[in-house]
Amino acid sequence: MALLAIVIGLGQPVSADSTIRIGVMLPFKQGSSVSERAVDFYRGLMISVDSLRQTGQSFRVYTYNTADKPISQILRDTIIPHLDIIFGPDEASTLKSISDFTSPHGIKLVDAFCPVTSTLATNPHLFLAYPSDKLVVADITALYVKVFQKTNLIIVDTGRPVHPLINALKQMKDTKIRYLQAGFTSSQLKSRLSQKRINIVVPSSADNASAASLLREVSALRQVDSQCDLRVLGYPEWQDSQSGSRSQFAKANTYIYCSYFYQSGSARAQRFAQIYRRYFRKDFAMGYPAMAPYGFDLGYTMLKGLMHYGRAYAGQSVYAAPLQSTLQFQRQDHGGGLVNHKMLFIHYKPTGGVELIERK
């Protein structure tokens, strides 16, 4: 068994019985190719371990590189049935193999990367941190109703597969729906507007190509018609693309639904960046989400849950103010696993700044 080196001192165990045993199974390196994504997540997770160690809790971390060894061989390690929690993996087939093996042992399995649903039904100890849109569409529409209430919804047909959110929005009460084709002009958009309702423009798909032209036309109309309440509803993918910058989002009065937002200028974020730099002699890679803060948030929440509730932890509320990723786990079905149902609207305000809106 080849373990990656633990790069942060985890301290001496308080006692054998109170030690939390953590498994990390990710594709860190294959040949000369290193996965920056997996390494940053792992390092963020290790910072959360080190932070919680300061409370007197003891941890042991067992780290496995799934890129250079079959998962069937990894699962032969005799320590695995004794783990309390496993983080990873990033492939659905690997997730299923780990889940089938660990579920009878009651080991918490945290799926940080695969928005799959089939394994949820068979493992009550599985935590799906990054769920598919189909699983969270009800959360998004509930947040939509809270924020906007009566709306004039303008759906832009992109000609691509329709996002699950669109069908859910169509079912909402007290909502007028109008349509446009991709490539619409400002005058065509103006003809669909209502003077008595909030006007929400949303593309039928999350692709980035459609976003750029939509943002441009909405921004142009807002500049010449300041009396009309016109806004854009966008997708998480927009933040990690060339479809729009923050200034473009602001000009279009954009609301992007998401479960993560990294405020790099905040005091906590700057402190985290300093700690990361001190431990690893480099800065972590930025992205949406940034993997190092994601690993920290997920690790801190799950490990604190285990510290408070032990093997009985099943998404109960624990205080863990997020750096980036908001987490609220709920059991998906009777007897099945748990899904992160926390959603935010990230509002890029035309007056400047970003507002985070959540459903209480």
Coordinates of C-alpha atoms in Angstrom, one line a residue:
M1 CA 0.0 0.0 0.0
A2 CA 1.5 3.3 -1.1
L3 CA 0.3 6.3 0.9
L4 CA 0.9 9.9 0.0
A5 CA 2.9 11.8 2.7
I6 CA 0.8 13.8 5.1
V7 CA 2.2 17.3 4.9
I8 CA 0.6 18.8 8.0
G9 CA 1.4 17.5 11.5
L10 CA -1.8 16.0 12.9
G11 CA -0.7 15.7 16.5
Q12 CA -0.7 12.8 18.9
P13 CA -4.0 10.9 19.5
V14 CA -5.9 11.9 22.6
S15 CA -6.9 8.2 22.9
A16 CA -7.3 5.3 20.6
D17 CA -11.1 5.4 20.9
S18 CA -11.5 9.1 20.1
T19 CA -9.3 9.2 17.0
I20 CA -11.2 10.0 13.8
R21 CA -9.8 7.9 10.9
I22 CA -10.0 9.6 7.5
G23 CA -9.6 8.1 4.1
V24 CA -8.9 10.2 1.0
M25 CA -9.3 8.5 -2.4
L26 CA -8.5 10.7 -5.3
P27 CA -6.5 10.6 -8.6
F28 CA -3.5 12.6 -7.4
K29 CA -0.9 11.6 -10.0
Q30 CA -0.6 9.3 -13.0
G31 CA 2.9 9.0 -14.4
S32 CA 4.3 12.6 -14.6
S33 CA 0.8 14.1 -14.7
V34 CA -0.4 15.7 -11.4
S35 CA -4.0 16.6 -10.8
E36 CA -3.9 20.1 -9.4
R37 CA -7.7 19.8 -8.7
A38 CA -7.2 16.8 -6.5
V39 CA -4.1 18.1 -4.8
D40 CA -5.7 21.5 -3.9
F41 CA -8.8 19.7 -2.6
Y42 CA -6.6 17.5 -0.4
R43 CA -4.6 20.3 0.9
G44 CA -7.7 22.3 1.8
L45 CA -9.0 19.2 3.6
M46 CA -5.7 18.9 5.5
I47 CA -6.0 22.5 6.7
S48 CA -9.4 21.8 8.1
V49 CA -7.9 18.8 9.9
D50 CA -5.2 20.9 11.3
S51 CA -7.7 23.5 12.4
L52 CA -9.9 21.0 14.2
R53 CA -6.8 19.4 15.8
Q54 CA -6.4 22.6 17.8
T55 CA -9.5 21.7 19.8
G56 CA -7.8 18.6 21.1
Q57 CA -9.4 16.1 18.6
S58 CA -7.1 13.5 17.2
F59 CA -7.0 12.4 13.5
R60 CA -5.3 9.9 11.4
V61 CA -5.4 10.3 7.6
Y62 CA -4.9 7.5 5.0
T63 CA -4.4 8.9 1.5
Y64 CA -4.8 6.7 -1.6
N65 CA -3.9 7.6 -5.2
T66 CA -6.7 6.1 -7.4
A67 CA -4.9 7.1 -10.6
D68 CA -2.2 4.5 -10.4
K69 CA -3.9 1.6 -8.6
P70 CA -7.2 -0.2 -9.2
I71 CA -9.8 0.6 -6.6
S72 CA -10.3 -3.1 -6.0
Q73 CA -6.7 -3.3 -4.9
I74 CA -7.0 -0.2 -2.7
L75 CA -10.0 -1.7 -0.9
R76 CA -8.0 -4.7 0.2
D77 CA -6.1 -2.5 2.6
T78 CA -7.0 -3.8 6.1
I79 CA -7.4 -0.4 7.6
I80 CA -10.4 0.6 5.4
P81 CA -13.1 -1.2 7.3
H82 CA -12.0 0.8 10.4
L83 CA -12.2 4.2 8.7
D84 CA -14.8 6.7 10.0
I85 CA -15.1 8.7 6.8
I86 CA -13.8 8.7 3.2
F87 CA -13.5 11.7 0.9
G88 CA -13.6 11.2 -2.9
P89 CA -13.6 9.9 -5.6
D90 CA -14.1 11.7 -8.9
E91 CA -15.6 8.9 -11.1
A92 CA -19.0 7.3 -10.8
S93 CA -17.7 3.7 -11.2
T94 CA -15.1 4.2 -8.5
L95 CA -17.7 5.7 -6.3
K96 CA -19.9 2.7 -6.6
S97 CA -17.1 0.3 -5.8
I98 CA -16.2 2.2 -2.7
S99 CA -19.8 2.6 -1.7
D100 CA -20.6 -1.1 -2.0
F101 CA -17.6 -2.0 0.1
T102 CA -18.0 0.6 2.8
S103 CA -21.8 0.9 3.3
P104 CA -22.1 -2.3 5.4
H105 CA -19.4 -0.9 7.7
G106 CA -21.3 2.3 8.3
I107 CA -18.4 4.4 7.0
K108 CA -19.4 8.0 5.9
L109 CA -18.6 8.4 2.2
V110 CA -18.4 12.0 0.9
D111 CA -18.8 12.3 -2.8
A112 CA -17.2 15.6 -3.5
F113 CA -17.1 15.5 -7.3
C114 CA -19.7 13.2 -9.0
P115 CA -23.2 14.5 -9.3
V116 CA -24.6 10.9 -9.6
T117 CA -27.9 9.7 -8.1
S118 CA -27.9 5.9 -8.5
T119 CA -25.6 5.2 -5.6
L120 CA -27.7 7.4 -3.2
A121 CA -30.5 4.9 -3.0
T122 CA -28.3 2.0 -1.8
N123 CA -26.1 3.8 0.7
P124 CA -27.6 5.7 3.7
H125 CA -24.0 6.8 4.7
L126 CA -23.3 8.6 1.4
F127 CA -23.1 12.4 1.4
L128 CA -23.4 14.0 -2.1
A129 CA -21.8 17.4 -1.8
Y130 CA -22.0 18.4 -5.4
P131 CA -25.5 17.3 -6.6
S132 CA -26.9 17.4 -10.1
D133 CA -29.3 20.1 -11.1
K134 CA -32.2 17.6 -11.2
L135 CA -31.8 17.0 -7.4
V136 CA -31.7 20.7 -6.4
V137 CA -34.1 22.3 -8.9
A138 CA -36.8 22.5 -6.3
D139 CA -34.4 24.4 -4.0
I140 CA -33.6 26.9 -6.8
T141 CA -37.3 27.5 -7.7
A142 CA -38.1 28.0 -4.0
L143 CA -35.4 30.6 -3.7
Y144 CA -36.7 32.2 -6.9
V145 CA -40.1 32.6 -5.4
K146 CA -38.7 34.1 -2.3
V147 CA -36.6 36.7 -4.1
F148 CA -38.8 37.7 -7.1
Q149 CA -42.5 36.6 -6.4
K150 CA -44.6 38.0 -9.3
T151 CA -42.5 37.9 -12.5
N152 CA -42.6 38.2 -16.2
L153 CA -40.3 35.3 -17.2
I154 CA -38.7 35.7 -20.6
I155 CA -37.2 32.4 -21.7
V156 CA -34.6 32.5 -24.5
D157 CA -34.6 29.4 -26.6
T158 CA -30.9 28.5 -27.3
G159 CA -31.7 25.5 -29.5
R160 CA -29.8 23.3 -27.1
P161 CA -31.1 20.7 -24.6
V162 CA -33.4 22.3 -22.1
H163 CA -32.1 22.7 -18.6
P164 CA -34.2 21.1 -15.8
L165 CA -34.7 24.5 -14.2
I166 CA -36.7 25.8 -17.1
N167 CA -39.5 23.2 -16.8
A168 CA -39.7 23.9 -13.1
L169 CA -40.0 27.6 -13.6
K170 CA -42.8 27.1 -16.1
Q171 CA -44.9 25.3 -13.4
M172 CA -44.7 28.2 -11.0
K173 CA -48.0 30.1 -10.2
D174 CA -48.5 33.7 -10.8
T175 CA -45.8 33.9 -13.5
K176 CA -46.2 35.2 -17.0
I177 CA -44.0 33.5 -19.6
R178 CA -42.8 34.9 -22.9
Y179 CA -40.2 33.6 -25.4
L180 CA -37.3 34.8 -27.5
Q181 CA -34.9 33.1 -29.8
A182 CA -31.2 33.2 -29.3
G183 CA -29.6 36.1 -31.0
F184 CA -32.5 38.4 -30.2
T185 CA -32.1 42.2 -30.5
S186 CA -32.8 44.8 -27.9
S187 CA -36.0 45.9 -29.6
Q188 CA -37.3 42.3 -29.6
L189 CA -36.5 42.0 -25.9
K190 CA -38.2 45.3 -25.2
S191 CA -41.4 44.0 -26.9
R192 CA -41.6 41.2 -24.3
L193 CA -41.2 43.4 -21.2
S194 CA -43.9 44.2 -18.6
Q195 CA -44.1 47.5 -16.9
K196 CA -45.9 46.1 -13.9
R197 CA -43.8 43.0 -13.1
I198 CA -40.2 42.1 -12.5
N199 CA -38.8 41.0 -15.8
I200 CA -36.5 38.0 -15.6
V201 CA -34.5 36.8 -18.7
V202 CA -33.2 33.3 -18.6
P203 CA -31.7 31.1 -21.3
S204 CA -33.1 27.6 -21.8
S205 CA -29.7 26.0 -21.4
A206 CA -26.6 26.7 -19.3
D207 CA -24.1 26.9 -22.2
N208 CA -21.7 29.7 -22.1
A209 CA -22.0 30.7 -25.8
S210 CA -25.6 31.8 -25.3
A211 CA -24.8 33.8 -22.2
A212 CA -22.5 36.3 -23.8
S213 CA -24.9 37.7 -26.3
L214 CA -27.8 37.6 -23.8
L215 CA -25.8 39.7 -21.2
R216 CA -24.8 42.1 -23.9
E217 CA -28.4 42.8 -25.1
V218 CA -29.9 43.0 -21.6
S219 CA -27.2 45.5 -20.6
A220 CA -27.8 47.6 -23.7
L221 CA -31.5 47.8 -23.0
R222 CA -31.0 48.6 -19.3
Q223 CA -28.9 51.5 -20.3
V224 CA -31.6 53.1 -22.5
D225 CA -34.6 52.1 -20.4
S226 CA -33.9 52.7 -16.8
Q227 CA -37.6 52.6 -15.8
C228 CA -38.0 48.9 -16.5
D229 CA -37.2 46.4 -13.9
L230 CA -35.0 44.0 -16.0
R231 CA -32.8 41.2 -14.6
V232 CA -31.0 38.1 -15.7
L233 CA -31.1 34.6 -14.1
G234 CA -27.9 32.7 -14.8
Y235 CA -26.3 29.3 -14.2
P236 CA -23.2 28.3 -12.0
E237 CA -21.2 27.6 -15.2
W238 CA -21.2 31.2 -16.1
Q239 CA -18.8 32.1 -13.4
D240 CA -16.0 29.9 -14.7
S241 CA -16.1 30.9 -18.3
Q242 CA -15.5 33.6 -20.8
S243 CA -19.3 34.3 -21.0
G244 CA -19.1 37.3 -18.7
S245 CA -17.0 39.2 -16.3
R246 CA -18.3 40.6 -13.0
S247 CA -18.7 44.0 -14.6
Q248 CA -20.9 42.4 -17.4
F249 CA -22.9 40.5 -14.8
A250 CA -23.5 43.8 -12.9
K251 CA -24.5 45.8 -16.0
A252 CA -27.2 43.1 -16.7
N253 CA -28.3 42.9 -13.1
T254 CA -27.5 39.2 -12.9
Y255 CA -28.6 36.6 -10.4
I256 CA -26.6 33.4 -10.6
Y257 CA -27.8 30.4 -8.5
C258 CA -25.0 28.4 -6.9
S259 CA -23.9 26.6 -3.7
Y260 CA -20.5 28.3 -3.6
F261 CA -19.0 31.7 -3.8
Y262 CA -15.4 32.6 -2.8
Q263 CA -15.0 36.2 -1.5
S264 CA -11.3 36.4 -1.9
G265 CA -11.2 39.9 -0.4
S266 CA -12.7 38.9 3.0
A267 CA -10.5 38.6 6.1
R268 CA -11.1 34.9 6.5
A269 CA -10.3 34.2 2.8
Q270 CA -7.1 36.2 3.1
R271 CA -6.1 34.3 6.3
F272 CA -6.8 31.0 4.5
A273 CA -4.7 32.0 1.6
Q274 CA -1.8 32.9 4.0
I275 CA -2.1 29.5 5.7
Y276 CA -2.1 27.7 2.4
R277 CA 0.9 29.6 1.2
R278 CA 2.8 29.0 4.5
Y279 CA 2.2 25.3 4.4
F280 CA 2.7 24.6 0.7
R281 CA 4.9 27.5 -0.6
K282 CA 2.5 28.4 -3.3
D283 CA -0.9 29.9 -4.0
F284 CA -3.9 27.6 -4.7
A285 CA -5.5 27.6 -8.1
M286 CA -8.6 29.8 -8.4
G287 CA -11.7 28.5 -10.2
Y288 CA -15.4 27.9 -9.6
P289 CA -15.3 26.4 -7.2
A290 CA -11.7 26.9 -6.0
M291 CA -10.7 23.4 -4.8
A292 CA -8.7 24.3 -1.8
P293 CA -11.5 26.3 0.0
Y294 CA -13.9 23.6 -1.2
G295 CA -11.8 20.9 0.5
F296 CA -11.6 23.0 3.7
D297 CA -15.4 23.7 3.9
L298 CA -16.3 20.1 3.2
G299 CA -13.7 18.7 5.6
Y300 CA -14.5 21.1 8.4
T301 CA -18.3 20.5 8.2
M302 CA -18.1 16.7 8.0
L303 CA -15.4 16.2 10.6
K304 CA -17.1 18.6 13.0
G305 CA -20.2 16.6 12.5
L306 CA -18.4 13.4 13.4
M307 CA -16.8 15.1 16.4
H308 CA -20.2 16.0 17.8
Y309 CA -22.4 13.1 16.7
G310 CA -20.0 10.2 15.9
R311 CA -21.3 7.6 13.5
A312 CA -24.8 8.9 14.2
Y313 CA -24.0 12.1 12.2
A314 CA -26.5 12.4 9.4
G315 CA -26.4 16.1 8.4
Q316 CA -27.3 17.6 11.7
S317 CA -26.5 21.3 11.9
V318 CA -23.0 22.1 13.0
Y319 CA -21.4 25.6 13.2
A320 CA -19.1 25.8 10.2
A321 CA -19.1 29.3 8.6
P322 CA -18.2 28.6 4.9
L323 CA -15.2 30.0 3.2
Q324 CA -16.8 29.3 -0.2
S325 CA -19.2 26.3 -0.2
T326 CA -22.5 26.4 1.7
L327 CA -23.5 22.9 2.9
Q328 CA -26.9 21.7 4.2
F329 CA -27.3 17.9 3.9
Q330 CA -30.7 16.3 3.8
R331 CA -31.7 12.7 3.2
Q332 CA -32.9 12.3 -0.3
D333 CA -35.2 9.3 0.2
H334 CA -36.2 7.0 3.0
G335 CA -33.2 4.8 3.6
G336 CA -31.0 6.5 1.1
G337 CA -28.1 8.9 1.2
L338 CA -27.9 12.6 1.8
V339 CA -27.7 15.5 -0.6
N340 CA -26.4 19.1 -0.2
H341 CA -29.5 21.2 -0.7
K342 CA -28.1 24.6 0.2
M343 CA -28.5 27.2 -2.6
L344 CA -27.7 30.9 -3.0
F345 CA -28.4 33.6 -5.5
I346 CA -25.2 35.5 -6.2
H347 CA -26.5 39.0 -7.2
Y348 CA -24.1 41.1 -9.1
K349 CA -25.6 44.5 -8.3
P350 CA -25.7 47.3 -11.0
T351 CA -24.6 49.8 -8.3
G352 CA -21.5 47.7 -7.5
G353 CA -20.7 44.8 -5.2
V354 CA -22.1 41.3 -4.8
E355 CA -25.1 40.3 -2.6
L356 CA -25.5 36.7 -1.4
I357 CA -29.1 35.7 -1.0
E358 CA -30.3 32.5 0.6
R359 CA -33.5 30.9 1.6
K360 CA -33.9 30.8 5.4

